[in-house]
JSON list of C-alpha atoms in Angstrom, two decimals:
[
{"chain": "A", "resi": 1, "resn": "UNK", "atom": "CA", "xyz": [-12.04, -5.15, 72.44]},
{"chain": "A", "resi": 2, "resn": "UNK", "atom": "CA", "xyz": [-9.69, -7.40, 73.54]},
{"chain": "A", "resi": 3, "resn": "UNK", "atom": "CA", "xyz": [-5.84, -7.13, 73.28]},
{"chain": "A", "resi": 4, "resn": "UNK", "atom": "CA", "xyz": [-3.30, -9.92, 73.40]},
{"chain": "A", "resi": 5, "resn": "UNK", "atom": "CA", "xyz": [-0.12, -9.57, 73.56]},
{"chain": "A", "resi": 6, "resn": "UNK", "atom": "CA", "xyz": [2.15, -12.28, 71.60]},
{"chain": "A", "resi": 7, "resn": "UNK", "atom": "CA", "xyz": [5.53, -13.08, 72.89]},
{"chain": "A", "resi": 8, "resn": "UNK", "atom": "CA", "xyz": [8.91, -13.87, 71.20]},
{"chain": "A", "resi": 9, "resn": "UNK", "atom": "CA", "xyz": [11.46, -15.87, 72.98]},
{"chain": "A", "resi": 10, "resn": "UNK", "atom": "CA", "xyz": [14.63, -17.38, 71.69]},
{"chain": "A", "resi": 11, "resn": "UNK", "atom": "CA", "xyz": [15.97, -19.68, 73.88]},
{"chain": "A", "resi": 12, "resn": "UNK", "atom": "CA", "xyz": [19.05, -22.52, 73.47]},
{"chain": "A", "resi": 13, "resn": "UNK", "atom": "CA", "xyz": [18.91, -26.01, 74.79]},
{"chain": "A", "resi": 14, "resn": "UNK", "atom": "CA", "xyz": [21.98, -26.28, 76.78]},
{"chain": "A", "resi": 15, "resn": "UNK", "atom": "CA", "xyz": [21.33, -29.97, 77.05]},
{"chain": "A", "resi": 16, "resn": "UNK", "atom": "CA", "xyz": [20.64, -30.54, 73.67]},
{"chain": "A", "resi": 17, "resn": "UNK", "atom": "CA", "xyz": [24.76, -30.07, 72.24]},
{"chain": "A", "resi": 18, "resn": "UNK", "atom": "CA", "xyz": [25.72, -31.58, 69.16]},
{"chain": "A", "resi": 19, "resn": "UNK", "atom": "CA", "xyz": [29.04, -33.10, 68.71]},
{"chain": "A", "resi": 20, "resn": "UNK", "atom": "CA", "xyz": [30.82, -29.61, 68.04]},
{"chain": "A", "resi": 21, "resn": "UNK", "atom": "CA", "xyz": [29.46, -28.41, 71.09]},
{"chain": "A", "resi": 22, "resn": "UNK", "atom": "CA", "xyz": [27.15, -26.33, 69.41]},
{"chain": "A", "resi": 23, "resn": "UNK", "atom": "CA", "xyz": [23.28, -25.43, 71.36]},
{"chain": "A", "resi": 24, "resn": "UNK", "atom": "CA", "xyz": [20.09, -25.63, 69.21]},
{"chain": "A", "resi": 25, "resn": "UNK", "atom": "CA", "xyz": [18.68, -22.14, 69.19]},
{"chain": "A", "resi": 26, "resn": "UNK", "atom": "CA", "xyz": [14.93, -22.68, 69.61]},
{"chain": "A", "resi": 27, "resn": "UNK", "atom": "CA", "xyz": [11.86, -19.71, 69.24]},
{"chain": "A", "resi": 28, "resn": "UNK", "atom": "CA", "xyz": [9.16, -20.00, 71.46]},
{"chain": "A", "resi": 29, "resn": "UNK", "atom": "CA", "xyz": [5.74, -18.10, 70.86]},
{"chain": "A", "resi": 30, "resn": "UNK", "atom": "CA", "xyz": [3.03, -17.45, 73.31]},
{"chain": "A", "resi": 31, "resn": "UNK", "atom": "CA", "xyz": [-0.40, -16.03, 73.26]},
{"chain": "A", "resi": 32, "resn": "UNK", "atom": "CA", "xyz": [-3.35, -16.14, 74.23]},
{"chain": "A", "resi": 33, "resn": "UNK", "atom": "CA", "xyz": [-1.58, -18.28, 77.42]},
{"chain": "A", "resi": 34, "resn": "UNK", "atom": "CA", "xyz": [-1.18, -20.47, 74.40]},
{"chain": "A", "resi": 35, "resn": "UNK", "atom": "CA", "xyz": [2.55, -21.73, 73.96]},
{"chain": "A", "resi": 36, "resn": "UNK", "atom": "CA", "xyz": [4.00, -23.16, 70.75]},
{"chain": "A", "resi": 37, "resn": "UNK", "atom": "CA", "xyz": [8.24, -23.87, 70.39]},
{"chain": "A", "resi": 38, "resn": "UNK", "atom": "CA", "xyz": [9.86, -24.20, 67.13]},
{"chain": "A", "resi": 39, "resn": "UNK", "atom": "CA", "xyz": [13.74, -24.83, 66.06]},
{"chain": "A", "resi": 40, "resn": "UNK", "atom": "CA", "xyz": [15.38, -22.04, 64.00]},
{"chain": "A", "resi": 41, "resn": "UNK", "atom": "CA", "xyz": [17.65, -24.14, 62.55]},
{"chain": "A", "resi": 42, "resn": "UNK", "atom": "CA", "xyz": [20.30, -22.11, 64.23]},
{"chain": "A", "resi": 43, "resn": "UNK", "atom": "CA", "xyz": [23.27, -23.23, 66.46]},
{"chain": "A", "resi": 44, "resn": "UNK", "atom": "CA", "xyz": [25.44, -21.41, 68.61]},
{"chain": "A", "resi": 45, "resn": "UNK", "atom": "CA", "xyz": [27.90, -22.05, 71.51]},
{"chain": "A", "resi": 46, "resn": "UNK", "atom": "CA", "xyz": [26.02, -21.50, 74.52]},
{"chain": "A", "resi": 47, "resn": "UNK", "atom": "CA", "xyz": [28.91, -19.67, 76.38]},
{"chain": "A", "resi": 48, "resn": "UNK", "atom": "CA", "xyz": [27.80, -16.90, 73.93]},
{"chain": "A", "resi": 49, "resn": "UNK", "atom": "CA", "xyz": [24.33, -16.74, 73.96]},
{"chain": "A", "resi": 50, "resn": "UNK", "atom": "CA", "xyz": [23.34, -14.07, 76.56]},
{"chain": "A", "resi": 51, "resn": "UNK", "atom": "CA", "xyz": [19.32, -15.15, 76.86]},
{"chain": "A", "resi": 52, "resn": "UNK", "atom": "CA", "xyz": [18.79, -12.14, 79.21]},
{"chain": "A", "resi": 53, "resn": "UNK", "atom": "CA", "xyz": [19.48, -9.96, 76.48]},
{"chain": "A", "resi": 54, "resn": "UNK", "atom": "CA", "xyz": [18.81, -12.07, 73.51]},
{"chain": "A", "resi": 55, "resn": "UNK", "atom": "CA", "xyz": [21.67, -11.51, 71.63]},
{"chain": "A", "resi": 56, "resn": "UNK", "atom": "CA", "xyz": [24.63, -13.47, 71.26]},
{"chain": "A", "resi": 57, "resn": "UNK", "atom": "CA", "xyz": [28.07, -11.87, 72.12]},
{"chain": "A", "resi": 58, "resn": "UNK", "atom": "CA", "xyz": [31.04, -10.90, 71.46]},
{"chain": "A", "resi": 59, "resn": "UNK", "atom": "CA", "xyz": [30.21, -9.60, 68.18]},
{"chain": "A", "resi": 60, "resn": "UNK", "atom": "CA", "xyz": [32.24, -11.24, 65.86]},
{"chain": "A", "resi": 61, "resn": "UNK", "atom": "CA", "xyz": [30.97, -12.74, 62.09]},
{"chain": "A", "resi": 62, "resn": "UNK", "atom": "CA", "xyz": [29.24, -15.79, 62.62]},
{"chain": "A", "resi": 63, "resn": "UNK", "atom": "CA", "xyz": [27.49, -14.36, 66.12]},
{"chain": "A", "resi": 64, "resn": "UNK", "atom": "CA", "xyz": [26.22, -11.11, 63.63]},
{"chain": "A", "resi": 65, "resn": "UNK", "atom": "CA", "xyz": [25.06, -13.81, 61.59]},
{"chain": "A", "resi": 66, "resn": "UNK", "atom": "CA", "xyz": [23.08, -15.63, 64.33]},
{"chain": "A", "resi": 67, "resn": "UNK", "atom": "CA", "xyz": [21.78, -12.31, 65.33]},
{"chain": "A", "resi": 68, "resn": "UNK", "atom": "CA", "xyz": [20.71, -11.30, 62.09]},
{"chain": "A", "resi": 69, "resn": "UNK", "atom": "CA", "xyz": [18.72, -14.77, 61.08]},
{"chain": "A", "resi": 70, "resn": "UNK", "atom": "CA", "xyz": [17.32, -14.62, 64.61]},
{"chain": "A", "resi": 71, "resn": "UNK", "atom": "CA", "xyz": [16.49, -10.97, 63.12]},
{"chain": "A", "resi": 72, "resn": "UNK", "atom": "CA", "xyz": [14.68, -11.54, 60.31]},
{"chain": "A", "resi": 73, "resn": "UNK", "atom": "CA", "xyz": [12.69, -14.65, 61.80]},
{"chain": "A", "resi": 74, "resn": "UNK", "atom": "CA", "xyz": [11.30, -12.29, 64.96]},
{"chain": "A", "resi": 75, "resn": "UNK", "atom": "CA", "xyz": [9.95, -9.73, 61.88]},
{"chain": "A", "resi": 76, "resn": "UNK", "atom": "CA", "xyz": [8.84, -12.25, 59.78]},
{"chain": "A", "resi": 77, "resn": "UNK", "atom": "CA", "xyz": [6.47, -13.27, 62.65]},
{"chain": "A", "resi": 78, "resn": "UNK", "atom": "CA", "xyz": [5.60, -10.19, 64.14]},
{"chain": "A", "resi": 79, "resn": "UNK", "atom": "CA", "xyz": [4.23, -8.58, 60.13]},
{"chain": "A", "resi": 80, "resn": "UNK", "atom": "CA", "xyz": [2.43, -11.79, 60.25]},
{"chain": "A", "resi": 81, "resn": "UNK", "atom": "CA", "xyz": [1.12, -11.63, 63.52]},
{"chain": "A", "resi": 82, "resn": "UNK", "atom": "CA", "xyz": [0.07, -7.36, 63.00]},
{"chain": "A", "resi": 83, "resn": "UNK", "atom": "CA", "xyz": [-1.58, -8.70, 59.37]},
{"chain": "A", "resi": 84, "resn": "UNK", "atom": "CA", "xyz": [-3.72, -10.93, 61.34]},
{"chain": "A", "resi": 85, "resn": "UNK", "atom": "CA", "xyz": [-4.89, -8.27, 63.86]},
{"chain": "A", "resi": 86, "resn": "UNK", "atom": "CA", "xyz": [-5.27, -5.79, 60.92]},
{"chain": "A", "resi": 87, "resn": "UNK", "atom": "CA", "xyz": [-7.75, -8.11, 59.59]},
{"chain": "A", "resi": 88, "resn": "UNK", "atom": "CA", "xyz": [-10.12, -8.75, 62.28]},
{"chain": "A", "resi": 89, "resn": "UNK", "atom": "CA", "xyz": [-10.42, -5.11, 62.91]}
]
């Protein structure tokens, strides 16, 4: 059997500001050497988003936010992702 792994990426598009100076936050997926990007929906100022450690900082109230959306989309797609390799087994 087979195993592939699927990975999670949130990434901003630096070039991609909108008039407040606010980056897109973007998820991208990949599997199977397969990759799909998506918007969140999510903004933040780039200056801090720390990609390396995919979490935005300092922690203040509308960063905890962005972290917690960002959150809750990651699980929603990895139970998804563990239902469909529940089911083939």
């Amino acid at each position: 059997m087979e195993i592939h792994k699927l990975n999670l990426l949130f990434i901003i598009s630096r070039s991609s500001l909108n008039k407040q100076g606010l980056a897109p936050i973007t998820c991208r997926l990949t599997y199977k050497e397969q990759r799909k990007q998506f918007a969140t929906g999510l903004f933040i100022k780039p200056i801090h988003r720390q990609n390396s450690k995919q979490r935005a900082h300092p922690p203040n109230e509308e960063n905890n936010f962005i972290h917690t959306q960002v959150s809750l989309i990651q699980i929603a797609l990895l139970t998804f992702y563990s239902s469909k390799i529940q089911n083939k087994i």
